[in-house]
Amino acid sequence: MPSITFIHPDGRSETAEADTGATAMATALTRGLDGILAECGGNAMCATCHVYVDAAWLDKLPPRSNEEDALLDGTAAERQPNSRLSCQIKITPELDGLMLRLPDRQT
Ligand code: FES
């Protein structure tokens, strides 16, 4: 099972085992991790599943869709070049070890 590490703004980190094919957002929610709200349930409508992808992993993710790109303009915390919506990150075996930083707020 691929594992994902979520790093909180205070530096605390939590690692979760992810099901292949699940999204990073769903992995966080089903493992009870805080810091991701996902108000729209993963339908790319809310931008409350915002994460910052660690630089080492940026090239391993598929590019953003136009829809994701537009939504990222409405995140509560500042958008950065490595901002993604975690509901749009599908976990594959190649993403084992993925590191995602959580913003200081989602709303
Ligand atoms: S959960 Fe709403 S945009 Fe990702």
mmCIF file of C-alpha atoms and ligand atoms in Angstrom:
data_model
loop_
_atom_site.group_PDB
_atom_site.id
_atom_site.type_symbol
_atom_site.label_atom_id
_atom_site.label_comp_id
_atom_site.label_asym_id
_atom_site.label_seq_id
_atom_site.Cartn_x
_atom_site.Cartn_y
_atom_site.Cartn_z
ATOM 1 C CA MET A 1 0.000 0.000 0.000
ATOM 2 C CA PRO A 2 1.379 3.416 -0.857
ATOM 3 C CA SER A 3 1.805 5.713 2.098
ATOM 4 C CA ILE A 4 1.226 9.447 2.151
ATOM 5 C CA THR A 5 2.677 11.803 4.712
ATOM 6 C CA PHE A 6 0.685 14.902 5.594
ATOM 7 C CA ILE A 7 2.604 17.692 7.289
ATOM 8 C CA HIS A 8 0.636 20.142 9.407
ATOM 9 C CA PRO A 9 1.485 23.848 9.537
ATOM 10 C CA ASP A 10 2.942 23.328 13.046
ATOM 11 C CA GLY A 11 5.377 20.743 11.687
ATOM 12 C CA ARG A 12 3.505 17.711 12.999
ATOM 13 C CA SER A 13 3.388 14.906 10.447
ATOM 14 C CA GLU A 14 0.997 12.024 10.016
ATOM 15 C CA THR A 15 1.446 9.127 7.645
ATOM 16 C CA ALA A 16 -1.486 7.213 6.219
ATOM 17 C CA GLU A 17 -1.644 4.047 4.170
ATOM 18 C CA ALA A 18 -3.598 4.725 0.994
ATOM 19 C CA ASP A 19 -5.609 2.422 -1.219
ATOM 20 C CA THR A 20 -4.383 2.499 -4.786
ATOM 21 C CA GLY A 21 -6.925 4.422 -6.830
ATOM 22 C CA ALA A 22 -8.221 6.394 -3.857
ATOM 23 C CA THR A 23 -7.567 10.101 -3.732
ATOM 24 C CA ALA A 24 -5.247 11.789 -1.284
ATOM 25 C CA MET A 25 -8.287 13.632 0.081
ATOM 26 C CA ALA A 26 -10.248 10.422 0.704
ATOM 27 C CA THR A 27 -7.206 8.860 2.334
ATOM 28 C CA ALA A 28 -6.929 11.756 4.767
ATOM 29 C CA LEU A 29 -10.619 11.659 5.639
ATOM 30 C CA THR A 30 -10.949 7.902 6.065
ATOM 31 C CA ARG A 31 -7.840 7.829 8.266
ATOM 32 C CA GLY A 32 -9.259 10.614 10.433
ATOM 33 C CA LEU A 33 -6.564 13.156 9.657
ATOM 34 C CA ASP A 34 -7.499 16.751 10.272
ATOM 35 C CA GLY A 35 -6.619 19.701 8.082
ATOM 36 C CA ILE A 36 -8.646 18.739 5.030
ATOM 37 C CA LEU A 37 -12.342 19.627 4.997
ATOM 38 C CA ALA A 38 -13.436 18.455 1.539
ATOM 39 C CA GLU A 39 -16.830 20.123 1.819
ATOM 40 C CA CYS A 40 -17.921 19.097 -1.678
ATOM 41 C CA GLY A 41 -16.984 15.453 -1.186
ATOM 42 C CA GLY A 42 -14.370 15.404 -3.895
ATOM 43 C CA ASN A 43 -16.369 16.903 -6.728
ATOM 44 C CA ALA A 44 -13.893 19.688 -7.443
ATOM 45 C CA MET A 45 -16.266 22.411 -6.314
ATOM 46 C CA CYS A 46 -15.064 23.688 -2.930
ATOM 47 C CA ALA A 47 -11.246 23.998 -2.776
ATOM 48 C CA THR A 48 -11.284 23.005 0.919
ATOM 49 C CA CYS A 49 -8.982 20.069 0.227
ATOM 50 C CA HIS A 50 -6.057 22.337 -0.678
ATOM 51 C CA VAL A 51 -2.546 20.972 -0.150
ATOM 52 C CA TYR A 52 0.985 22.014 -1.016
ATOM 53 C CA VAL A 53 2.887 19.238 -2.753
ATOM 54 C CA ASP A 54 6.457 18.702 -1.586
ATOM 55 C CA ALA A 55 8.875 19.781 -4.309
ATOM 56 C CA ALA A 56 10.297 16.281 -4.763
ATOM 57 C CA TRP A 57 6.875 15.018 -5.839
ATOM 58 C CA LEU A 58 5.641 17.758 -8.105
ATOM 59 C CA ASP A 59 6.845 16.173 -11.332
ATOM 60 C CA LYS A 60 5.319 12.821 -10.437
ATOM 61 C CA LEU A 61 1.757 14.126 -10.400
ATOM 62 C CA PRO A 62 -0.325 14.525 -13.519
ATOM 63 C CA PRO A 63 -0.928 18.146 -14.496
ATOM 64 C CA ARG A 64 -3.898 20.083 -13.129
ATOM 65 C CA SER A 65 -7.079 20.155 -15.137
ATOM 66 C CA ASN A 66 -8.428 23.565 -16.104
ATOM 67 C CA GLU A 67 -11.192 23.054 -13.545
ATOM 68 C CA GLU A 68 -8.706 22.387 -10.731
ATOM 69 C CA ASP A 69 -6.578 25.306 -11.809
ATOM 70 C CA ALA A 70 -9.549 27.682 -11.667
ATOM 71 C CA LEU A 71 -10.649 26.431 -8.240
ATOM 72 C CA LEU A 72 -7.179 26.901 -6.803
ATOM 73 C CA ASP A 73 -7.645 30.632 -7.314
ATOM 74 C CA GLY A 74 -10.286 30.483 -4.578
ATOM 75 C CA THR A 75 -8.392 28.728 -1.796
ATOM 76 C CA ALA A 76 -8.564 30.247 1.702
ATOM 77 C CA ALA A 77 -4.801 29.997 2.227
ATOM 78 C CA GLU A 78 -2.544 31.585 -0.330
ATOM 79 C CA ARG A 79 -2.130 29.692 -3.566
ATOM 80 C CA GLN A 80 1.463 28.643 -4.253
ATOM 81 C CA PRO A 81 3.052 27.160 -7.401
ATOM 82 C CA ASN A 82 2.855 23.725 -5.714
ATOM 83 C CA SER A 83 -0.811 24.052 -4.707
ATOM 84 C CA ARG A 84 -3.113 21.196 -5.630
ATOM 85 C CA LEU A 85 -6.541 19.951 -4.686
ATOM 86 C CA SER A 86 -6.047 16.673 -2.851
ATOM 87 C CA CYS A 87 -9.304 15.293 -4.238
ATOM 88 C CA GLN A 88 -7.743 15.438 -7.681
ATOM 89 C CA ILE A 89 -4.643 13.443 -6.696
ATOM 90 C CA LYS A 90 -5.239 9.756 -7.375
ATOM 91 C CA ILE A 91 -2.871 7.487 -5.528
ATOM 92 C CA THR A 92 -0.797 5.082 -7.596
ATOM 93 C CA PRO A 93 2.006 2.749 -6.451
ATOM 94 C CA GLU A 94 4.496 5.268 -7.878
ATOM 95 C CA LEU A 95 3.281 7.829 -5.339
ATOM 96 C CA ASP A 96 4.394 5.734 -2.363
ATOM 97 C CA GLY A 97 5.996 8.195 0.043
ATOM 98 C CA LEU A 98 4.147 11.238 -1.286
ATOM 99 C CA MET A 99 4.511 14.244 0.995
ATOM 100 C CA LEU A 100 1.748 16.838 1.201
ATOM 101 C CA ARG A 101 1.844 19.975 3.334
ATOM 102 C CA LEU A 102 -1.416 21.247 4.749
ATOM 103 C CA PRO A 103 -2.269 24.957 4.591
ATOM 104 C CA ASP A 104 -3.030 26.872 7.790
ATOM 105 C CA ARG A 105 -6.704 27.101 6.882
ATOM 106 C CA GLN A 106 -9.235 25.709 4.424
ATOM 107 C CA THR A 107 -11.999 28.286 4.871
HETATM 108 S S1 FES B 1 -13.074 18.151 -1.944
HETATM 109 FE FE1 FES B 1 -14.023 19.894 -2.820
HETATM 110 S S2 FES B 1 -12.603 20.528 -4.284
HETATM 111 FE FE2 FES B 1 -11.637 18.828 -3.387
#
